[in-house]
XYZ file of C-alpha atoms in Angstrom:
495
model
C 286.505 -72.826 -8.596
C 287.278 -76.089 -10.435
C 290.250 -74.445 -12.156
C 291.598 -73.236 -8.816
C 291.450 -76.751 -7.322
C 293.067 -78.233 -10.442
C 295.868 -75.691 -10.193
C 296.404 -76.478 -6.515
C 296.400 -80.212 -7.181
C 298.985 -79.910 -9.963
C 301.153 -77.631 -7.833
C 301.079 -80.016 -4.869
C 301.738 -82.998 -7.166
C 304.816 -81.522 -8.809
C 306.195 -80.174 -5.544
C 305.880 -83.623 -3.987
C 307.695 -85.199 -6.939
C 310.645 -82.825 -6.830
C 313.734 -84.611 -5.501
C 317.200 -83.278 -4.746
C 319.508 -85.165 -7.106
C 322.576 -84.165 -5.063
C 321.295 -85.872 -1.929
C 323.830 -87.775 0.166
C 322.815 -89.751 3.278
C 326.277 -89.028 4.711
C 325.623 -85.304 4.774
C 325.708 -83.825 8.255
C 323.528 -80.941 9.389
C 324.849 -78.281 11.748
C 323.338 -78.182 15.248
C 321.722 -74.823 14.472
C 319.726 -76.323 11.573
C 318.781 -79.383 13.578
C 317.542 -77.180 16.411
C 315.435 -75.143 13.985
C 313.797 -78.330 12.697
C 313.247 -79.536 16.252
C 311.727 -76.234 17.369
C 309.392 -76.146 14.367
C 308.257 -79.720 15.047
C 307.662 -78.940 18.722
C 305.606 -75.859 17.841
C 303.427 -77.681 15.304
C 302.820 -80.594 17.670
C 301.900 -78.243 20.525
C 299.502 -76.233 18.363
C 298.013 -78.837 16.029
C 298.226 -82.317 17.581
C 294.829 -83.288 19.038
C 296.146 -85.378 21.944
C 299.686 -84.376 22.825
C 298.994 -84.837 26.546
C 296.497 -87.726 26.414
C 298.763 -90.296 28.059
C 301.781 -88.203 29.063
C 301.274 -85.155 31.330
C 302.170 -81.757 29.886
C 305.015 -81.174 32.326
C 306.597 -84.499 31.273
C 306.236 -83.683 27.569
C 307.687 -80.201 28.159
C 310.633 -81.695 30.051
C 311.263 -84.175 27.245
C 311.243 -81.397 24.638
C 313.805 -79.465 26.686
C 315.980 -82.531 27.227
C 316.119 -83.624 23.593
C 316.641 -80.065 22.363
C 319.595 -79.746 24.743
C 321.036 -83.035 23.451
C 321.604 -81.498 19.998
C 325.229 -80.448 20.404
C 326.979 -81.880 17.357
C 326.270 -82.196 13.647
C 324.209 -85.255 12.652
C 323.101 -87.027 9.530
C 319.408 -87.310 8.789
C 319.411 -90.898 10.056
C 321.199 -89.989 13.286
C 318.852 -87.085 13.982
C 315.848 -89.323 13.368
C 316.935 -92.064 15.754
C 318.892 -90.207 18.424
C 316.477 -87.323 18.893
C 313.145 -87.393 17.070
C 312.047 -91.039 17.405
C 312.458 -91.316 21.205
C 310.923 -87.855 21.647
C 307.849 -88.622 19.534
C 307.423 -92.029 21.202
C 306.762 -90.244 24.504
C 303.468 -88.926 23.104
C 302.086 -92.505 23.046
C 300.244 -91.977 19.771
C 300.506 -94.822 17.283
C 299.806 -92.510 14.345
C 302.510 -89.982 15.254
C 305.705 -91.467 13.879
C 308.930 -90.563 12.079
C 309.520 -91.062 8.358
C 312.756 -90.474 6.480
C 312.867 -87.680 3.918
C 311.621 -88.359 0.405
C 315.205 -88.008 -0.839
C 316.466 -90.647 1.592
C 313.598 -92.994 0.765
C 314.348 -92.699 -2.940
C 318.078 -93.167 -2.379
C 317.515 -96.248 -0.181
C 314.971 -97.928 -2.453
C 316.224 -101.303 -3.641
C 319.443 -101.129 -1.599
C 320.651 -103.619 0.970
C 322.490 -102.524 4.087
C 324.894 -104.093 6.552
C 323.064 -105.226 9.679
C 322.777 -107.519 12.657
C 322.172 -110.834 10.876
C 319.405 -112.487 12.903
C 315.667 -111.996 12.527
C 313.733 -112.968 15.644
C 310.180 -113.505 16.782
C 309.691 -111.398 19.917
C 307.092 -111.745 22.667
C 307.277 -110.856 26.355
C 311.008 -111.299 27.058
C 311.487 -114.121 24.543
C 313.436 -113.900 21.279
C 313.497 -116.878 18.901
C 315.378 -116.942 15.589
C 313.190 -116.851 12.476
C 315.817 -115.925 9.891
C 319.581 -115.665 9.412
C 321.160 -113.412 6.793
C 324.456 -115.290 7.165
C 323.387 -118.306 5.122
C 326.472 -120.366 5.918
C 325.764 -120.164 9.658
C 324.373 -123.529 10.790
C 324.265 -122.696 14.522
C 321.466 -120.137 14.658
C 318.634 -122.040 13.051
C 314.889 -121.501 13.112
C 313.631 -121.450 16.697
C 316.985 -120.972 18.458
C 316.311 -119.007 21.649
C 318.445 -115.878 21.998
C 319.258 -114.651 25.515
C 321.503 -111.643 24.905
C 323.369 -109.589 22.312
C 326.746 -108.064 23.189
C 326.082 -108.600 26.884
C 322.659 -106.921 26.883
C 319.877 -109.227 28.070
C 316.731 -109.811 26.018
C 314.358 -107.931 28.264
C 316.681 -104.921 28.326
C 316.983 -104.877 24.530
C 313.216 -105.115 24.126
C 312.575 -102.464 26.784
C 315.016 -100.021 25.169
C 313.735 -100.485 21.611
C 310.185 -99.898 22.875
C 311.201 -96.375 23.946
C 311.843 -95.522 20.276
C 308.603 -96.874 18.824
C 305.152 -95.222 18.803
C 302.058 -96.887 20.218
C 298.490 -96.020 21.200
C 298.612 -95.338 24.913
C 300.241 -98.405 26.427
C 299.004 -100.952 23.872
C 302.527 -102.223 23.349
C 301.605 -105.434 21.520
C 302.073 -103.686 18.159
C 305.755 -103.177 18.915
C 306.369 -106.892 19.418
C 305.105 -107.310 15.855
C 307.306 -104.484 14.564
C 310.381 -105.924 16.238
C 309.578 -109.387 14.938
C 309.502 -108.128 11.356
C 312.448 -105.680 11.460
C 314.693 -106.506 14.424
C 318.027 -106.022 12.542
C 316.980 -102.513 11.457
C 315.883 -101.421 14.923
C 318.919 -102.940 16.638
C 321.323 -101.296 14.195
C 319.743 -97.847 14.418
C 319.563 -97.883 18.207
C 322.657 -99.843 19.249
C 324.832 -99.266 16.180
C 326.658 -101.877 14.109
C 329.451 -104.204 15.293
C 331.913 -106.138 13.172
C 331.060 -109.145 15.310
C 328.336 -109.780 17.883
C 328.536 -111.942 20.976
C 325.163 -113.668 21.025
C 323.890 -115.649 23.996
C 321.601 -118.564 23.156
C 320.098 -121.720 24.613
C 321.785 -124.837 23.298
C 318.998 -127.174 22.159
C 320.948 -130.309 23.112
C 321.985 -129.379 26.662
C 319.427 -126.690 27.492
C 322.284 -124.565 28.770
C 323.103 -120.978 27.866
C 326.065 -120.652 25.542
C 327.703 -117.828 23.616
C 328.917 -117.519 20.060
C 330.566 -114.887 17.900
C 328.364 -113.860 14.991
C 329.712 -111.714 12.127
C 327.963 -108.623 10.864
C 325.946 -109.234 7.711
C 328.008 -106.913 5.585
C 327.374 -105.230 2.265
C 330.830 -104.724 0.844
C 329.944 -101.873 -1.471
C 329.824 -98.542 0.382
C 326.736 -96.947 -1.105
C 326.925 -93.936 1.233
C 329.864 -92.521 -0.759
C 327.665 -91.728 -3.726
C 326.493 -88.145 -3.732
C 323.752 -88.408 -6.297
C 320.524 -90.298 -6.466
C 320.151 -92.914 -9.134
C 317.030 -94.951 -9.688
C 317.214 -98.392 -8.116
C 317.693 -101.138 -10.731
C 314.418 -102.662 -11.735
C 314.073 -106.230 -10.582
C 312.598 -108.667 -13.024
C 309.456 -109.858 -11.330
C 306.511 -111.693 -12.693
C 303.669 -109.269 -13.288
C 300.719 -109.936 -11.032
C 297.257 -110.297 -12.465
C 294.532 -107.930 -11.164
C 293.141 -110.806 -9.089
C 296.566 -111.531 -7.550
C 297.059 -107.862 -6.725
C 293.716 -107.716 -4.930
C 294.480 -110.934 -3.039
C 297.454 -109.230 -1.416
C 294.874 -107.255 0.540
C 292.008 -109.726 1.000
C 291.046 -113.341 0.402
C 287.947 -115.433 0.987
C 287.606 -119.201 1.049
C 284.871 -121.643 2.040
C 286.312 -124.773 3.646
C 285.680 -128.067 1.849
C 283.745 -129.277 4.922
C 281.214 -126.513 4.377
C 281.360 -125.769 8.097
C 283.240 -122.462 7.951
C 284.631 -119.739 5.717
C 287.820 -117.737 6.205
C 288.006 -114.056 5.321
C 291.503 -112.550 5.523
C 291.628 -108.748 5.507
C 295.072 -107.146 5.410
C 293.758 -103.643 4.775
C 290.617 -101.540 4.895
C 291.816 -99.425 1.986
C 292.874 -101.407 -1.070
C 291.496 -104.461 -2.822
C 288.085 -103.350 -4.092
C 286.722 -104.113 -0.627
C 283.075 -103.159 -1.156
C 282.578 -105.618 -4.018
C 284.592 -108.214 -2.099
C 282.265 -107.977 0.915
C 279.168 -108.103 -1.258
C 280.323 -111.226 -3.133
C 281.681 -113.025 -0.053
C 278.601 -112.584 2.136
C 276.349 -113.502 -0.777
C 278.273 -116.780 -1.175
C 277.960 -117.579 2.528
C 274.241 -116.865 2.502
C 273.742 -119.075 -0.541
C 275.756 -121.948 0.975
C 274.421 -121.594 4.551
C 277.894 -121.371 6.092
C 277.461 -121.553 9.901
C 280.872 -120.185 10.980
C 283.062 -117.328 9.766
C 286.699 -116.625 10.663
C 287.772 -113.013 10.039
C 291.556 -112.679 10.180
C 292.706 -109.138 11.055
C 296.199 -110.026 12.249
C 297.946 -108.067 9.495
C 295.374 -105.298 9.251
C 296.913 -101.950 10.145
C 293.695 -100.084 9.353
C 292.584 -97.860 6.499
C 289.197 -96.361 5.740
C 286.822 -96.299 8.685
C 283.914 -96.367 6.218
C 284.996 -99.813 5.010
C 285.532 -101.214 8.510
C 282.043 -99.880 9.301
C 280.656 -101.682 6.262
C 282.060 -104.984 7.533
C 280.507 -104.283 10.942
C 277.113 -103.822 9.264
C 277.377 -107.272 7.700
C 277.937 -109.120 10.988
C 276.677 -106.901 13.828
C 273.740 -108.244 15.829
C 272.708 -104.774 16.921
C 272.854 -101.127 15.961
C 276.169 -99.462 16.717
C 278.119 -96.211 16.714
C 281.714 -95.487 15.764
C 282.758 -93.016 18.420
C 281.759 -91.082 21.497
C 283.738 -88.066 20.314
C 285.739 -87.135 17.196
C 287.336 -83.712 17.199
C 290.213 -81.518 16.078
C 291.571 -78.631 18.098
C 291.888 -76.542 14.947
C 289.721 -75.233 12.139
C 292.740 -74.319 10.007
C 296.446 -75.167 9.895
C 297.292 -71.507 9.346
C 300.904 -70.486 8.811
C 302.117 -74.050 9.333
C 300.244 -75.260 6.258
C 303.355 -74.998 4.055
C 305.139 -77.591 6.180
C 302.233 -80.060 6.149
C 301.381 -82.325 3.224
C 297.972 -81.801 1.682
C 298.210 -78.064 2.160
C 294.952 -76.224 1.700
C 293.013 -79.463 1.183
C 293.383 -80.187 4.912
C 291.896 -76.785 5.697
C 289.015 -77.418 3.299
C 288.324 -80.767 4.985
C 288.516 -79.263 8.470
C 286.197 -76.416 7.469
C 283.465 -78.558 5.922
C 283.690 -81.623 8.200
C 283.723 -79.945 11.595
C 281.750 -77.555 13.752
C 282.889 -75.820 16.919
C 281.184 -76.973 20.103
C 281.031 -75.734 23.684
C 284.309 -77.431 24.657
C 286.114 -75.212 22.131
C 287.028 -78.125 19.854
C 285.902 -78.747 16.274
C 283.804 -81.921 16.174
C 282.711 -84.218 13.362
C 279.174 -84.377 14.692
C 277.954 -86.952 12.203
C 280.478 -89.540 13.402
C 279.450 -88.908 17.007
C 275.687 -89.015 16.420
C 275.268 -91.542 13.631
C 273.674 -94.815 14.710
C 274.427 -97.488 12.133
C 272.033 -100.308 11.283
C 272.805 -103.850 10.203
C 272.773 -104.790 6.545
C 269.478 -106.156 5.274
C 270.846 -108.055 2.277
C 273.127 -111.017 3.024
C 273.565 -110.113 6.691
C 275.591 -112.856 8.376
C 273.959 -114.433 11.451
C 276.306 -117.365 12.036
C 279.106 -117.557 14.585
C 282.023 -115.206 13.983
C 285.601 -115.570 15.205
C 287.784 -112.459 14.762
C 291.529 -113.141 14.920
C 293.487 -110.230 16.428
C 297.031 -109.432 17.547
C 299.368 -106.464 17.898
C 299.166 -105.590 14.209
C 295.368 -105.157 14.491
C 295.394 -101.384 14.479
C 293.451 -98.198 13.727
C 290.276 -98.915 11.692
C 290.502 -102.639 12.458
C 290.459 -101.709 16.159
C 287.350 -99.582 15.618
C 285.711 -102.654 14.050
C 286.871 -104.928 16.886
C 285.473 -102.559 19.503
C 282.099 -102.314 17.748
C 281.551 -106.093 17.642
C 283.181 -107.059 20.957
C 280.731 -108.544 23.422
C 278.009 -109.222 20.883
C 276.265 -112.585 20.952
C 277.880 -115.120 18.631
C 281.000 -112.983 17.979
C 284.328 -113.701 19.668
C 287.658 -111.909 19.456
C 290.367 -114.568 19.482
C 294.140 -114.323 19.849
C 296.020 -111.412 21.370
C 295.370 -107.848 22.514
C 295.121 -105.395 19.631
C 297.861 -102.849 18.980
C 295.233 -100.168 18.459
C 294.004 -98.498 21.637
C 290.662 -99.506 23.136
C 290.056 -96.046 24.568
C 290.692 -94.500 21.166
C 293.312 -93.146 18.807
C 294.296 -90.128 16.759
C 293.744 -90.167 13.024
C 290.962 -89.677 10.432
C 293.240 -87.324 8.430
C 297.000 -87.941 8.843
C 299.247 -85.661 6.761
C 303.028 -85.438 7.156
C 305.016 -82.576 8.631
C 308.129 -82.009 6.481
C 311.024 -80.393 8.350
C 312.674 -77.809 6.067
C 316.353 -78.466 6.825
C 316.663 -82.247 7.101
C 313.554 -83.168 5.112
C 312.546 -85.649 7.822
C 308.808 -86.198 8.048
C 306.543 -86.711 11.050
C 302.992 -88.010 10.716
C 300.452 -85.628 12.210
C 296.953 -86.947 12.985
C 294.454 -84.097 12.979
C 291.602 -85.727 14.936
C 291.153 -87.476 18.255
C 288.679 -90.370 18.208
C 287.331 -91.732 21.490
C 285.803 -95.132 20.856
C 282.117 -95.805 21.298
C 281.170 -97.919 24.291
C 284.790 -98.565 25.298
C 285.551 -99.826 28.796
C 289.236 -98.891 29.047
C 290.753 -95.500 29.795
C 294.242 -96.621 30.794
C 295.646 -97.017 27.290
C 295.432 -100.774 26.732
C 294.505 -102.474 23.480
C 291.265 -104.418 23.058
C 291.662 -107.755 24.866
C 290.530 -110.950 23.155
C 287.542 -112.894 24.469
C 289.549 -116.073 23.958
C 293.256 -115.539 24.597
C 295.739 -117.514 22.487
C 299.213 -116.082 23.162
C 302.310 -116.817 21.062
C 303.454 -120.420 21.391
C 307.084 -121.516 21.161
C 305.950 -125.032 20.251
C 303.827 -123.675 17.405
C 306.741 -121.549 16.204
C 309.048 -124.583 16.119
C 306.455 -126.519 14.158
C 305.717 -123.495 11.942
C 302.021 -123.807 12.715
C 299.388 -121.103 12.822
C 298.325 -121.884 16.381
C 295.499 -119.343 16.515
C 293.869 -120.484 13.284
C 294.200 -124.150 14.277
C 292.613 -123.521 17.675
C 289.628 -121.735 16.118
C 289.083 -124.623 13.685
C 289.204 -127.037 16.620
C 286.539 -124.961 18.414
C 284.338 -124.980 15.326
C 284.494 -128.739 14.847
C 284.250 -129.401 18.580
C 281.037 -127.391 18.659
C 279.691 -129.478 15.767
C 280.484 -132.732 17.566
C 278.743 -131.538 20.715
C-alpha cells in the first residue's frame, strides 16, 4: 500500500511539473476548443460544486451558462477567454473560493515580467477612489491621495460596479473586492476595459476643490514579450536572503507595548509561520507579564488551516464553541472527472475517510458538526481582546471571528469581513484544469455553514465597533483602526 501511494505521489508531482516549452500567450484557441473547455467546466461545477445555487437560483445560473457559451464566437487567447467568459460566469456563483487561475504555462511565462498598464494605483471604498501609487514617476499631478472621479468618461461607481461583476465573493460580502481592487486596480482595469495609449482621468483639484481632467499616458513596457514563443526562466533578482525568523515574521508577529498595557498579535495566515509554537510562546509571555489587553490583527488574513484558527479560538474563548452547523460534500468520489482535478485520487481518499452519508443524501464530516471545543487550560487569555477585521479577513479567519463574536470582553473592530457570515465553501480546494486552454478553476469540495451564525442573506461578519476607511487617515498615512483601538485601551485605563 505504501508503495502504491509513493508511486501516485511521484506521478502527480512530475505531471504537475511538466510545462510546455513552446507556450505563447498570444496563441488563440478556436471557438470549438473553447466551447469544449466551457462545457467541461459547466459539467464539473454542476456535478461536484457543493453550493452552485446557494446565492443564485438554478434558473439564473443555467441562463448564465447558456449566455456565456453563446458568446464564444471567435478565437481567443487564454487571457481573453479567462476575462471575457470564465471570470464573469464564475463570479455569478457568489463563492469566494471558486475563482479563475491562469494556466501553469502562463504563470511560468509571466513570472518576473512587467506589463503595460493603467498607471495609477488607487485605494477603493464605496464609490471613492484615491491615488496610492503612480507608475509614471515623472507625473507630479496625480500624487498620493488625489481623488479620482472617472477614467475615460466612466464614473467611479460604474467602474467599481463593473469590476465587481468579474470578481468572486462569498454571497454578497463584497468588502473583499474593495481590497482586491485597492491592491491590483491597474490589472483589473486593463483586463476588463482594455489598454489605452492615453487615459482621460477626472480628478478633484486639491486647490480649488473642483473636478478637472487630465491626459495620462499608458505605463508602457517597450519590449513586446508576447512575441516570444518559448518559455525562459525569469531572471533571478538579487535579493537579500531572509533569515528563518524573518521568513516566519512575514506570516505572524507578536509585540508587547512598552507601556505594558497591551500586546499586538498580527496574523497574516493560518497556514505558514510555525503557528502552533508561535501561539504557545506568545500566550505564555502575556500570562507571565499580566498583559490586560490584546489586539489581534486579521486584516491581511485570507485564511488557511481551520485547525489553527480553532487553536487561537481556544486560547481566547470565554466559552465552549463549535466550528459549524453543517459541513458536507455532495459527492463521495470525483469519478471520471478526477483526471481534470488536481490531487487526483487523494481527494477521493479524503472524501471516503472523512465523510459519511446522511439522510439528506449528502456526505457530512460529522466530527466537525458535533465536536464541542473547550478553552485552553494552559496560558488561556482572559484579558480584553480587540480583533481587527476588514474585507481581506476571509475563510478560516472568518470562522474564528464568528466563533468569538459576541463573547464578553471580545470585540470585532473595523470593517465587515470578506468571508461570509452564513458560511463558505472550502475545506479541500483542488483546481480544475481545462484540457485545451490549461486555465484552472478552484473547486471547493465542501459547504460549511457557520455555527451560531445570525445571517442568511450573504453578508460578511459585521464589526462590533465600526471604523470605516478614512480619507483623512489615508492622507496622513495613518493606521486609523489600530490608533482608535489604542485610544480605547488607554481611555479605559484612565477611566
